[in-house]
CSV table of C-alpha atoms and ligand atoms in Angstrom, one decimal:
chain,number,residue,atom,x,y,z
A,1,MET,CA,-0.5,9.5,-27.1
A,2,LYS,CA,-1.9,6.3,-25.5
A,3,ALA,CA,-5.5,5.8,-25.1
A,4,PRO,CA,-6.8,7.0,-21.6
A,5,VAL,CA,-7.0,4.5,-18.7
A,6,ARG,CA,-9.5,4.7,-15.9
A,7,VAL,CA,-8.2,5.3,-12.4
A,8,THR,CA,-10.7,4.7,-9.4
A,9,VAL,CA,-9.8,6.4,-6.2
A,10,THR,CA,-12.2,5.9,-3.1
A,11,GLY,CA,-12.3,8.4,-0.2
A,12,ALA,CA,-11.4,11.0,-3.0
A,13,ALA,CA,-12.8,13.8,-0.8
A,14,GLY,CA,-10.6,12.9,2.2
A,15,GLN,CA,-7.1,14.2,3.1
A,16,ILE,CA,-5.0,11.5,1.4
A,17,GLY,CA,-7.2,11.8,-1.6
A,18,TYR,CA,-6.5,15.6,-1.9
A,19,ALA,CA,-2.7,14.8,-1.8
A,20,LEU,CA,-3.2,12.1,-4.4
A,21,LEU,CA,-5.5,13.0,-7.2
A,22,PHE,CA,-3.4,16.1,-8.5
A,23,ARG,CA,-0.3,14.0,-8.7
A,24,ILE,CA,-2.1,11.2,-10.7
A,25,ALA,CA,-3.9,13.6,-13.0
A,26,SER,CA,-0.2,15.3,-13.7
A,27,GLY,CA,1.2,11.8,-14.9
A,28,ALA,CA,3.3,11.1,-11.8
A,29,MET,CA,1.8,7.8,-11.4
A,30,LEU,CA,1.4,6.4,-14.8
A,31,GLY,CA,3.8,8.4,-16.7
A,32,ASP,CA,3.5,11.6,-18.8
A,33,ASP,CA,2.3,9.8,-21.9
A,34,GLN,CA,-0.6,8.2,-20.2
A,35,PRO,CA,-4.0,10.1,-20.3
A,36,VAL,CA,-6.3,9.4,-17.3
A,37,ILE,CA,-9.9,9.4,-16.7
A,38,LEU,CA,-10.5,9.7,-12.9
A,39,HIS,CA,-13.4,8.1,-11.1
A,40,LEU,CA,-13.8,9.9,-7.7
A,41,LEU,CA,-15.9,7.6,-5.2
A,42,ASP,CA,-16.8,8.8,-1.9
A,43,ILE,CA,-20.1,8.4,0.4
A,44,THR,CA,-23.1,10.7,-0.2
A,45,PRO,CA,-22.4,13.4,2.5
A,46,ALA,CA,-19.1,13.9,0.9
A,47,MET,CA,-20.3,14.7,-2.5
A,48,ASP,CA,-20.3,18.6,-2.1
A,49,ALA,CA,-16.6,18.3,-0.9
A,50,LEU,CA,-16.1,16.2,-3.9
A,51,GLU,CA,-17.5,18.7,-6.3
A,52,GLY,CA,-15.2,21.2,-5.0
A,53,VAL,CA,-12.3,18.8,-5.5
A,54,ARG,CA,-13.6,18.1,-9.2
A,55,MET,CA,-13.6,22.0,-9.7
A,56,GLU,CA,-10.0,22.2,-8.6
A,57,LEU,CA,-8.9,19.5,-10.8
A,58,ASP,CA,-10.6,21.2,-13.8
A,59,ASP,CA,-8.7,24.6,-12.8
A,60,CYS,CA,-5.3,22.7,-13.2
A,61,ALA,CA,-6.0,22.3,-17.0
A,62,PHE,CA,-3.8,18.9,-16.8
A,63,PRO,CA,-3.1,17.9,-20.2
A,64,LEU,CA,-3.4,14.3,-19.2
A,65,LEU,CA,-6.7,14.6,-17.5
A,66,ALA,CA,-9.0,13.0,-20.0
A,67,GLY,CA,-12.3,13.1,-17.6
A,68,ILE,CA,-13.6,13.1,-14.0
A,69,VAL,CA,-16.6,11.0,-12.8
A,70,CYS,CA,-17.8,11.9,-9.3
A,71,THR,CA,-20.1,9.3,-7.7
A,72,ASP,CA,-21.3,7.7,-4.4
A,73,ASP,CA,-22.2,4.5,-6.3
A,74,PRO,CA,-19.5,1.7,-6.3
A,75,ASN,CA,-21.0,0.3,-9.5
A,76,VAL,CA,-20.3,3.5,-11.2
A,77,GLY,CA,-16.9,4.2,-9.4
A,78,PHE,CA,-15.5,1.0,-10.6
A,79,LYS,CA,-17.0,0.6,-14.1
A,80,ASP,CA,-14.3,-0.4,-16.3
A,81,ALA,CA,-11.5,0.5,-14.1
A,82,ASP,CA,-8.0,-0.4,-15.1
A,83,TYR,CA,-6.5,1.0,-11.7
A,84,ALA,CA,-8.1,1.4,-8.3
A,85,LEU,CA,-6.7,2.9,-5.2
A,86,LEU,CA,-8.8,2.2,-2.3
A,87,VAL,CA,-8.4,4.9,0.3
A,88,GLY,CA,-11.7,5.5,1.5
A,89,ALA,CA,-12.1,4.4,5.0
A,90,ARG,CA,-11.9,5.6,8.6
A,91,PRO,CA,-8.4,6.7,10.1
A,92,ARG,CA,-7.3,5.8,13.5
A,93,GLY,CA,-6.8,8.2,16.3
A,94,PRO,CA,-4.5,8.4,19.1
A,95,GLY,CA,-4.2,5.1,21.2
A,96,MET,CA,-5.6,3.0,18.6
A,97,GLU,CA,-3.9,0.2,16.7
A,98,ARG,CA,-4.8,-0.1,12.9
A,99,LYS,CA,-6.6,-3.4,13.4
A,100,ASP,CA,-9.1,-1.7,15.8
A,101,LEU,CA,-10.4,-0.3,12.6
A,102,LEU,CA,-11.3,-3.7,11.1
A,103,GLU,CA,-14.9,-3.5,12.5
A,104,ALA,CA,-15.5,0.1,11.2
A,105,ASN,CA,-14.0,-0.5,7.7
A,106,ALA,CA,-14.0,-4.0,6.7
A,107,ALA,CA,-17.6,-3.9,5.3
A,108,ILE,CA,-16.5,-1.2,2.9
A,109,PHE,CA,-14.1,-3.6,1.2
A,110,SER,CA,-16.6,-6.4,0.8
A,111,VAL,CA,-18.9,-4.1,-0.9
A,112,GLN,CA,-16.1,-2.6,-3.1
A,113,GLY,CA,-14.7,-6.2,-3.9
A,114,LYS,CA,-18.2,-7.1,-5.1
A,115,ALA,CA,-18.4,-3.9,-7.5
A,116,ILE,CA,-14.9,-4.6,-8.7
A,117,ASN,CA,-15.9,-8.1,-9.6
A,118,ASP,CA,-19.0,-7.0,-11.4
A,119,HIS,CA,-17.8,-3.8,-13.1
A,120,ALA,CA,-14.1,-3.2,-13.6
A,121,SER,CA,-11.6,-4.3,-16.1
A,122,ARG,CA,-10.4,-7.9,-15.8
A,123,ASP,CA,-6.9,-6.7,-15.5
A,124,ILE,CA,-7.5,-4.1,-13.0
A,125,ARG,CA,-4.6,-3.5,-10.6
A,126,VAL,CA,-5.9,-2.7,-7.1
A,127,LEU,CA,-4.0,-1.0,-4.1
A,128,VAL,CA,-5.6,-1.1,-0.6
A,129,VAL,CA,-4.5,2.1,1.6
A,130,GLY,CA,-7.4,2.2,3.9
A,131,ASN,CA,-6.5,0.4,7.2
A,132,PRO,CA,-5.9,-2.4,8.2
A,133,ALA,CA,-4.7,-2.4,4.7
A,134,ASN,CA,-3.5,-5.9,4.3
A,135,THR,CA,-6.8,-7.7,5.5
A,136,ASN,CA,-8.8,-5.1,3.7
A,137,ALA,CA,-7.2,-6.1,0.6
A,138,LEU,CA,-7.8,-9.7,1.4
A,139,ILE,CA,-11.6,-9.1,2.0
A,140,THR,CA,-11.6,-7.1,-1.4
A,141,GLN,CA,-9.8,-9.9,-3.2
A,142,ARG,CA,-11.9,-12.6,-1.7
A,143,ASN,CA,-15.1,-10.7,-2.8
A,144,ALA,CA,-13.8,-10.6,-6.4
A,145,PRO,CA,-13.3,-14.2,-7.4
A,146,ASP,CA,-13.5,-13.6,-11.0
A,147,ILE,CA,-10.3,-11.5,-10.9
A,148,ASP,CA,-6.7,-13.1,-10.5
A,149,PRO,CA,-5.7,-12.7,-6.8
A,150,ARG,CA,-2.4,-11.3,-7.9
A,151,ASN,CA,-4.2,-8.0,-8.9
A,152,PHE,CA,-4.9,-7.2,-5.2
A,153,THR,CA,-2.3,-5.6,-3.3
A,154,ALA,CA,-1.7,-3.7,0.0
A,155,MET,CA,0.3,-0.6,0.7
A,156,MET,CA,3.6,-1.3,2.5
A,157,ARG,CA,5.6,1.4,0.4
A,158,LEU,CA,5.2,3.9,3.0
A,159,ASP,CA,6.9,1.7,5.6
A,160,HIS,CA,9.5,0.8,2.8
A,161,ASN,CA,10.1,4.5,2.4
A,162,ARG,CA,10.4,5.2,6.0
A,163,ALA,CA,13.0,2.3,6.4
A,164,LYS,CA,15.2,3.8,3.8
A,165,THR,CA,15.2,7.3,5.3
A,166,GLN,CA,15.9,6.1,8.8
A,167,ILE,CA,18.8,4.0,7.8
A,168,ALA,CA,20.2,6.9,5.4
A,169,GLN,CA,20.0,9.4,8.1
A,170,LYS,CA,21.8,7.0,10.5
A,171,LEU,CA,24.6,6.5,8.1
A,172,ASP,CA,24.7,10.1,6.9
A,173,ALA,CA,24.1,9.0,3.3
A,174,PRO,CA,21.7,10.0,0.9
A,175,VAL,CA,18.3,8.0,0.5
A,176,THR,CA,19.7,7.4,-3.4
A,177,ALA,CA,22.4,5.2,-1.5
A,178,VAL,CA,20.1,2.8,-0.2
A,179,SER,CA,19.0,-0.2,-2.1
A,180,THR,CA,16.8,-3.7,-1.8
A,181,MET,CA,15.3,-2.6,1.4
A,182,THR,CA,12.6,-5.1,2.7
A,183,VAL,CA,9.7,-4.6,5.1
A,184,TRP,CA,7.9,-7.9,5.7
A,185,GLY,CA,4.4,-8.8,6.8
A,186,ASN,CA,1.5,-6.6,8.0
A,187,HIS,CA,1.2,-2.7,7.9
A,188,SER,CA,0.9,-2.8,11.6
A,189,ALA,CA,3.2,-2.5,14.7
A,190,THR,CA,4.3,-6.2,14.1
A,191,GLN,CA,5.8,-5.4,10.7
A,192,TYR,CA,9.4,-6.4,10.4
A,193,PRO,CA,11.8,-3.8,8.6
A,194,ASP,CA,14.9,-6.0,7.7
A,195,LEU,CA,18.3,-4.5,7.1
A,196,HIS,CA,20.1,-8.0,6.3
A,197,HIS,CA,19.3,-7.6,2.6
A,198,SER,CA,19.5,-4.0,2.0
A,199,THR,CA,22.7,-2.2,1.2
A,200,VAL,CA,23.9,1.4,1.6
A,201,ASN,CA,26.6,2.6,-0.8
A,202,GLY,CA,27.0,-1.1,-1.6
A,203,LYS,CA,27.7,-2.3,1.9
A,204,VAL,CA,25.0,-4.6,3.8
A,205,ALA,CA,23.2,-2.2,6.0
A,206,VAL,CA,22.9,-4.6,9.2
A,207,ASP,CA,26.8,-4.8,9.2
A,208,ALA,CA,27.1,-1.1,9.2
A,209,VAL,CA,25.1,-0.3,12.3
A,210,GLU,CA,25.2,-1.9,15.9
A,211,GLN,CA,22.7,-4.7,16.7
A,212,GLN,CA,21.4,-2.6,19.5
A,213,TRP,CA,20.3,0.4,17.4
A,214,TYR,CA,18.8,-1.9,14.8
A,215,GLU,CA,16.6,-3.7,17.4
A,216,ASP,CA,15.9,-1.0,19.8
A,217,GLU,CA,15.8,2.1,17.4
A,218,PHE,CA,15.4,1.3,14.0
A,219,ILE,CA,12.8,-1.4,14.0
A,220,PRO,CA,10.5,0.3,16.4
A,221,THR,CA,10.9,3.9,14.8
A,222,VAL,CA,9.7,2.3,11.6
A,223,GLN,CA,6.9,0.3,13.2
A,224,GLN,CA,5.6,3.1,15.2
A,225,ARG,CA,6.0,5.7,12.7
A,226,GLY,CA,2.3,6.1,11.9
A,227,ALA,CA,1.4,6.5,15.5
A,228,ALA,CA,4.3,9.2,16.0
A,229,ILE,CA,2.8,11.3,13.2
A,230,ILE,CA,-0.6,10.9,14.5
A,231,LYS,CA,0.7,12.3,17.9
A,232,ALA,CA,2.4,15.1,16.3
A,233,ARG,CA,-0.1,16.1,13.7
A,234,GLY,CA,-3.4,15.2,15.2
A,235,ALA,CA,-4.3,13.4,12.1
A,236,SER,CA,-2.9,10.3,10.3
A,237,SER,CA,-0.1,10.9,7.6
A,238,ALA,CA,-1.5,12.1,4.1
A,239,ALA,CA,1.0,13.6,1.7
A,240,SER,CA,3.5,10.8,2.4
A,241,ALA,CA,0.9,8.0,2.3
A,242,ALA,CA,-0.3,9.4,-0.9
A,243,ASN,CA,3.4,9.7,-2.1
A,244,ALA,CA,3.7,6.1,-1.4
A,245,ALA,CA,0.6,5.1,-3.3
A,246,ILE,CA,2.0,6.8,-6.4
A,247,ASP,CA,5.4,5.0,-5.9
A,248,HIS,CA,3.7,1.6,-5.6
A,249,MET,CA,1.4,2.1,-8.5
A,250,ARG,CA,4.3,3.7,-10.8
A,251,ASP,CA,6.6,0.7,-10.0
A,252,TRP,CA,3.9,-2.0,-10.5
A,253,ALA,CA,2.9,-0.5,-13.9
A,254,LEU,CA,6.1,0.6,-15.1
A,255,GLY,CA,8.7,-1.6,-13.5
A,256,THR,CA,11.1,-1.3,-10.5
A,257,PRO,CA,14.7,0.1,-11.2
A,258,GLU,CA,17.2,-2.3,-12.3
A,259,GLY,CA,19.0,-3.7,-9.2
A,260,ASP,CA,16.4,-2.8,-6.9
A,261,TRP,CA,13.2,-4.0,-5.4
A,262,VAL,CA,10.3,-2.7,-3.3
A,263,SER,CA,8.0,-3.8,-0.5
A,264,MET,CA,4.5,-4.9,-1.6
A,265,GLY,CA,1.6,-6.4,0.3
A,266,VAL,CA,0.9,-9.3,-2.3
A,267,TYR,CA,-0.8,-12.5,-2.3
A,268,SER,CA,1.2,-15.1,-0.7
A,269,ASP,CA,2.1,-18.1,-2.8
A,270,GLY,CA,3.8,-19.7,0.4
A,271,SER,CA,7.2,-18.2,-0.4
A,272,TYR,CA,9.5,-18.1,2.8
A,273,GLY,CA,7.1,-20.2,4.3
A,274,ILE,CA,4.3,-17.6,4.7
A,275,ALA,CA,0.7,-18.9,4.7
A,276,GLU,CA,-0.7,-19.1,1.2
A,277,GLY,CA,-3.5,-16.7,0.6
A,278,LEU,CA,-2.4,-14.0,3.1
A,279,ILE,CA,-1.9,-10.5,1.8
A,280,TYR,CA,1.8,-10.2,3.2
A,281,SER,CA,4.7,-7.8,2.4
A,282,PHE,CA,7.4,-9.3,0.7
A,283,PRO,CA,10.3,-7.9,-1.5
A,284,CYS,CA,9.1,-7.6,-5.1
A,285,ARG,CA,10.4,-6.8,-8.3
A,286,CYS,CA,8.0,-5.6,-11.0
A,287,SER,CA,8.3,-5.7,-14.7
A,288,GLY,CA,5.6,-5.7,-17.6
A,289,GLY,CA,2.8,-4.7,-15.2
A,290,ASP,CA,3.4,-7.7,-13.2
A,291,TRP,CA,5.1,-8.4,-9.8
A,292,SER,CA,7.2,-11.3,-8.4
A,293,ILE,CA,8.4,-12.0,-5.0
A,294,VAL,CA,12.2,-12.0,-4.8
A,295,GLN,CA,13.4,-15.5,-4.0
A,296,GLY,CA,16.3,-17.2,-2.2
A,297,LEU,CA,17.1,-14.6,0.5
A,298,GLU,CA,18.8,-16.2,3.5
A,299,ILE,CA,16.5,-15.8,6.7
A,300,ASN,CA,18.3,-16.1,9.9
A,301,ASP,CA,16.6,-17.1,13.3
A,302,PHE,CA,16.3,-13.5,14.3
A,303,SER,CA,14.4,-12.6,11.0
A,304,ARG,CA,12.4,-15.7,11.0
A,305,GLY,CA,10.9,-15.0,14.5
A,306,ARG,CA,9.7,-11.6,13.3
A,307,MET,CA,8.3,-12.6,10.1
A,308,GLN,CA,6.3,-15.3,11.9
A,309,ALA,CA,4.9,-12.9,14.4
A,310,THR,CA,3.5,-10.5,11.7
A,311,GLU,CA,2.1,-13.6,9.8
A,312,GLN,CA,0.4,-14.8,13.0
A,313,GLU,CA,-1.3,-11.4,13.4
A,314,LEU,CA,-2.3,-11.3,9.8
A,315,THR,CA,-3.8,-14.9,10.4
A,316,GLU,CA,-5.8,-13.5,13.5
A,317,GLU,CA,-7.1,-10.5,11.5
A,318,ARG,CA,-8.2,-12.9,8.7
A,319,ASP,CA,-10.0,-15.1,11.2
A,320,ALA,CA,-11.7,-12.0,12.8
A,321,VAL,CA,-13.4,-11.2,9.4
A,322,ALA,CA,-14.1,-14.8,8.3
A,323,ASP,CA,-17.8,-13.7,7.8
A,324,LEU,CA,-16.8,-11.3,4.9
A,325,LEU,CA,-14.6,-13.9,3.2
A,326,PRO,CA,-16.8,-15.9,1.0
B,1,NAD,P1,-10.0,10.8,5.7
B,1,NAD,O1,-11.0,10.7,6.8
B,1,NAD,O2,-9.4,12.3,5.4
B,1,NAD,O3,-10.7,10.4,4.3
B,1,NAD,C1,-11.5,9.3,4.2
B,1,NAD,C2,-12.4,9.3,2.9
B,1,NAD,O4,-13.0,8.2,2.9
B,1,NAD,C3,-13.6,10.4,3.6
B,1,NAD,O5,-13.8,11.3,2.6
B,1,NAD,C4,-14.6,9.6,3.7
B,1,NAD,O6,-15.9,10.1,3.3
B,1,NAD,C5,-14.4,8.4,2.7
B,1,NAD,N1,-15.1,7.1,2.8
B,1,NAD,C6,-15.7,6.6,4.0
B,1,NAD,N2,-16.3,5.5,3.8
B,1,NAD,C7,-16.2,5.1,2.2
B,1,NAD,C8,-16.9,4.5,1.3
B,1,NAD,N3,-17.5,3.5,1.7
B,1,NAD,N4,-16.6,4.6,0.1
B,1,NAD,C9,-15.9,5.6,-0.3
B,1,NAD,N5,-15.3,6.5,0.4
B,1,NAD,C10,-15.6,6.3,1.9
B,1,NAD,O7,-8.8,9.8,5.8
B,1,NAD,P2,-7.4,9.7,5.2
B,1,NAD,O8,-6.5,10.3,6.1
B,1,NAD,O9,-7.6,10.0,3.9
B,1,NAD,O10,-7.1,8.1,5.5
B,1,NAD,C11,-7.8,7.2,4.7
B,1,NAD,C12,-7.4,5.8,5.2
B,1,NAD,O11,-6.1,5.5,4.8
B,1,NAD,C13,-7.4,5.5,6.7
B,1,NAD,O12,-7.9,4.1,6.8
B,1,NAD,C14,-6.1,5.6,7.0
B,1,NAD,O13,-5.7,4.7,8.1
B,1,NAD,C15,-5.4,5.0,5.8
B,1,NAD,N6,-3.9,5.2,5.7
B,1,NAD,C16,-3.1,4.1,5.3
B,1,NAD,C17,-1.8,4.2,5.2
B,1,NAD,C18,-1.0,2.9,4.8
B,1,NAD,O14,0.3,3.1,4.7
B,1,NAD,N7,-1.5,1.9,4.3
B,1,NAD,C19,-1.2,5.3,5.5
B,1,NAD,C20,-2.1,6.4,5.9
B,1,NAD,C21,-3.4,6.3,5.9
B,2,LMR,C1,0.4,5.3,8.6
B,2,LMR,O1,1.3,4.4,8.6
B,2,LMR,O2,0.9,6.5,8.6
B,2,LMR,C2,-1.1,5.0,8.4
B,2,LMR,O3,-1.2,3.6,8.5
B,2,LMR,C3,-1.9,5.8,9.4
B,2,LMR,C4,-1.9,5.1,10.7
B,2,LMR,O4,-2.8,4.9,11.3
B,2,LMR,O5,-0.7,5.0,11.2
């Protein structure tokens, strides 16, 4: 058995937290030979509810759960953390865009970035889930200057998984037949789910559907899926978001399957002409605990326009929080 690693989850008393923690403790995220010590961070008024979550975790008698720390202090929450899932933030309601949350949520991530910088493992791997996820990841990263910017990522895996299911259902194929999906850009309504490089049963996906369905059905359905769930459920996605967070961290830590790749919001190195330093979603392969952007994909004018539109939105979000970016 390996030595335990410390996994911090913020917003641990919230609805995504409830769908996430039990799976992390069961080994679904880091493998069934990796014990974990959970650091559960939430705000002071949520401490009673968090204590209830701790009791339920205890009651599962998970063999891999080597300890639980519950706290409302970020300095304790991130102490020696090897992995962090930053979920704690306000969700949007009906009629809002995710960037409308910037004002409410951005400050959380500057505080947590500083706490990570001061207390976490130098190799910490951070996934930001709280919205607007890409810009919150940027704020966190910029407030943790002593840690490699490549260690800060934003969750695009829910969009990636949504895109896989939409094309699979359209072609009456199992999701396992879909490979090399790519969702570019921001976790927002400007994201660009791209079917030009994805295959279904070995056939290029964009060639297997009508252009009109691609433009008028597929792209908007994936872009608007979060809003559709809020409308239907009266609350934002939780179990599917938790599942995507597990998928993202597992692939980052343990590697992407041979021949496939995933969409991750990562620190842009200028690949595909995207401004350096933005947290932008690219197709990524992971191996040995590291990610790399898939290079050399051919980008046509249709795709280029959409990739630039979502980049533009990220630039505007970055400028709107300039005071939180040291
Ligand atoms: P929720 O309201 O159920 O839970 C949020 C939790 O965060 C609460 O327990 C709250 O007390 C806590 N919190 C607030 N401020 C905090 C702070 N400073 N430190 C620690 N904890 C804090 O919300 P939820 O449904 O779990 O969603 C959480 C976030 O995830 C929202 O911003 C939502 O929009 C986002 N989200 C992102 C994706 C994605 O794909 N990136 C998907 C779904 C939801
Ligand atoms: C989602 O995509 O389901 C989440 O980001 C929640 C939201 O606000 O849409």
